[in-house]
Coordinates of C-alpha atoms in Angstrom, one line a residue:
X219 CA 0.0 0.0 0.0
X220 CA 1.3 3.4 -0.9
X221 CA 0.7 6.4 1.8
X222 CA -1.7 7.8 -0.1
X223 CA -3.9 4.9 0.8
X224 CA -3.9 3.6 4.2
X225 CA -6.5 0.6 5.1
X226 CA -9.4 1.7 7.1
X227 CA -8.9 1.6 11.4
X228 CA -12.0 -0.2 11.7
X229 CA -10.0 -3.0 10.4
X230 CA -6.5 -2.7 12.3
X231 CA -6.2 -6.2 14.6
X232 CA -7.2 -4.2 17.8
X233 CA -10.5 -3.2 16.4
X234 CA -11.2 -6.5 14.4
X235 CA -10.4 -8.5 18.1
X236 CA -12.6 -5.8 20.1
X237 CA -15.7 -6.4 18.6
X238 CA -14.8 -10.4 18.6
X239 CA -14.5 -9.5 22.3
X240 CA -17.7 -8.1 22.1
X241 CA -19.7 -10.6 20.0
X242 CA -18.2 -13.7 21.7
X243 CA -19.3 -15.4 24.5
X244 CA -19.6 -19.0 26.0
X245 CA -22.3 -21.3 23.6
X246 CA -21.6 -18.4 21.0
X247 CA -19.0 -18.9 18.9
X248 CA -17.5 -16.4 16.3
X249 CA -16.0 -17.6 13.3
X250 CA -12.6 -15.4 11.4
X251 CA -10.7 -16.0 9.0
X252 CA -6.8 -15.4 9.4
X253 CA -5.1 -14.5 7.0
X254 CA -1.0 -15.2 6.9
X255 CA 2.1 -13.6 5.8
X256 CA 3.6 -14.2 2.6
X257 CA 6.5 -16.0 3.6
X258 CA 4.1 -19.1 4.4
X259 CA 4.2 -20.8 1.2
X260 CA 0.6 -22.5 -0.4
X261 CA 2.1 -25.5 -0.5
X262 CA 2.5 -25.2 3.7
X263 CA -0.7 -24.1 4.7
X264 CA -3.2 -26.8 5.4
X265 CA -0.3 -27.7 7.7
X266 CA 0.7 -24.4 9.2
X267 CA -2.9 -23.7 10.0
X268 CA -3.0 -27.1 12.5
X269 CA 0.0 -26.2 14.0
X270 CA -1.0 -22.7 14.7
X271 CA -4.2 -23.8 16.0
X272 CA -2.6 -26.8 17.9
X273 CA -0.4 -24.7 19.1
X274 CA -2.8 -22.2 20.2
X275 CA -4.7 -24.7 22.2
X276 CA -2.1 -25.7 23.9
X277 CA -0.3 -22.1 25.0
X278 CA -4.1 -21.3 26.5
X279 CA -4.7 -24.6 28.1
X280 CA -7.9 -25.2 25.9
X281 CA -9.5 -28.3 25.4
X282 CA -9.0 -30.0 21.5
X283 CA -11.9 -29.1 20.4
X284 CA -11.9 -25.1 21.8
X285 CA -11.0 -23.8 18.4
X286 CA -12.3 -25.8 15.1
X287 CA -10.1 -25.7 11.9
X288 CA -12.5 -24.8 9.2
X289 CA -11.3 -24.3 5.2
X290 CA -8.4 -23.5 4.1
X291 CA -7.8 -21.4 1.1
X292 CA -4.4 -21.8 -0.9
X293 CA -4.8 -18.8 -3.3
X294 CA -5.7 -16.4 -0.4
X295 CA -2.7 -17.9 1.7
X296 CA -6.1 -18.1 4.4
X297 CA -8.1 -20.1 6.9
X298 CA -11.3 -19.8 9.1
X299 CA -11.1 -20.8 12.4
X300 CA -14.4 -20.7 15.0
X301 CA -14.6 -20.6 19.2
X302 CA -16.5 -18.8 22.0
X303 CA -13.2 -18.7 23.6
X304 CA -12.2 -14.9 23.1
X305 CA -8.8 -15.1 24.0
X306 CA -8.3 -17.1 21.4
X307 CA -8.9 -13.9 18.6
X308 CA -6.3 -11.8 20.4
X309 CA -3.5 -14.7 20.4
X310 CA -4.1 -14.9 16.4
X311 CA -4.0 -11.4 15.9
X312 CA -0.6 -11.4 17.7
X313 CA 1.2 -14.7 16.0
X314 CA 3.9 -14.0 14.0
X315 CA 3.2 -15.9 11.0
X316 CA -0.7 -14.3 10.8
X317 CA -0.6 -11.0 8.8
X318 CA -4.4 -10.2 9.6
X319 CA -7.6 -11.4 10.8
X320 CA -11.3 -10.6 10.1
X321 CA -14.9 -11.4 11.0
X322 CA -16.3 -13.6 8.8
X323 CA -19.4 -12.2 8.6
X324 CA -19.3 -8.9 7.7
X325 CA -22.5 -6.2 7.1
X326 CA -23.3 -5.6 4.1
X327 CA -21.4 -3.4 2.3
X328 CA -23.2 -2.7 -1.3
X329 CA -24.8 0.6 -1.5
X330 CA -28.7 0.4 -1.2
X331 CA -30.3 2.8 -3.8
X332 CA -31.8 5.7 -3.3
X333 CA -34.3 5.8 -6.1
X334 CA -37.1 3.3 -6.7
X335 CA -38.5 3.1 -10.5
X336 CA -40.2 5.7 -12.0
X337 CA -39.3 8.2 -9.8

């Protein structure tokens, strides 16, 4: 990104994890997808995803099946990755090999018109 274009702070990794904070809680789990640094090769990354999230479980004492795995995506160098556990959303953000994490489910972002036919 040049400076002339700077990404929005309602998606920095401290925003992103306080509204997980926020929207997570026991019985109701968020779901994110992580996204990591290029250095991670495609070929890597059904791999380096169970090993972060492995790993993950372990450093927080968490049960197995605390955080669940979901897709992975080569071409986006991406997975998803659900809990209710909130701690869990700030250690991601923080990993070294993670270069960003969002909500899966995001609003809607497509502008609504204005004007209905025949106006």
């Amino acid at each position: 990104m040049t400076d002339k274009t700077k990404p929005s702070p309602e998606w920095e990794g401290k925003a992103v994890v306080n509204r997980l904070r926020q929207a997570t809680k026991p019985g109701q789990p968020s779901s994110v997808q992580v996204f990591l640094n290029d250095d991670v090769a495609a070929s890597d990354l059904q791999e380096k995803a169970r090993e972060i999230v492995t790993n993950m479980s372990a450093s927080l004492d968490l049960p197995a099946n605390a955080i669940k795995l979901g897709k992975v995506f080569r071409l986006a160098k991406s997975f998803s990755v659900s809990t209710d556990v909130p701690d869990v959303f700030d250690a991601l953000a923080r990993h070294g090999d993670v270069k960003s994490i969002l909500e899966s489910v995001q609003p809607d972002i497509l502008p609504k018109p204005t004007r209905e036919k025949g106006d």
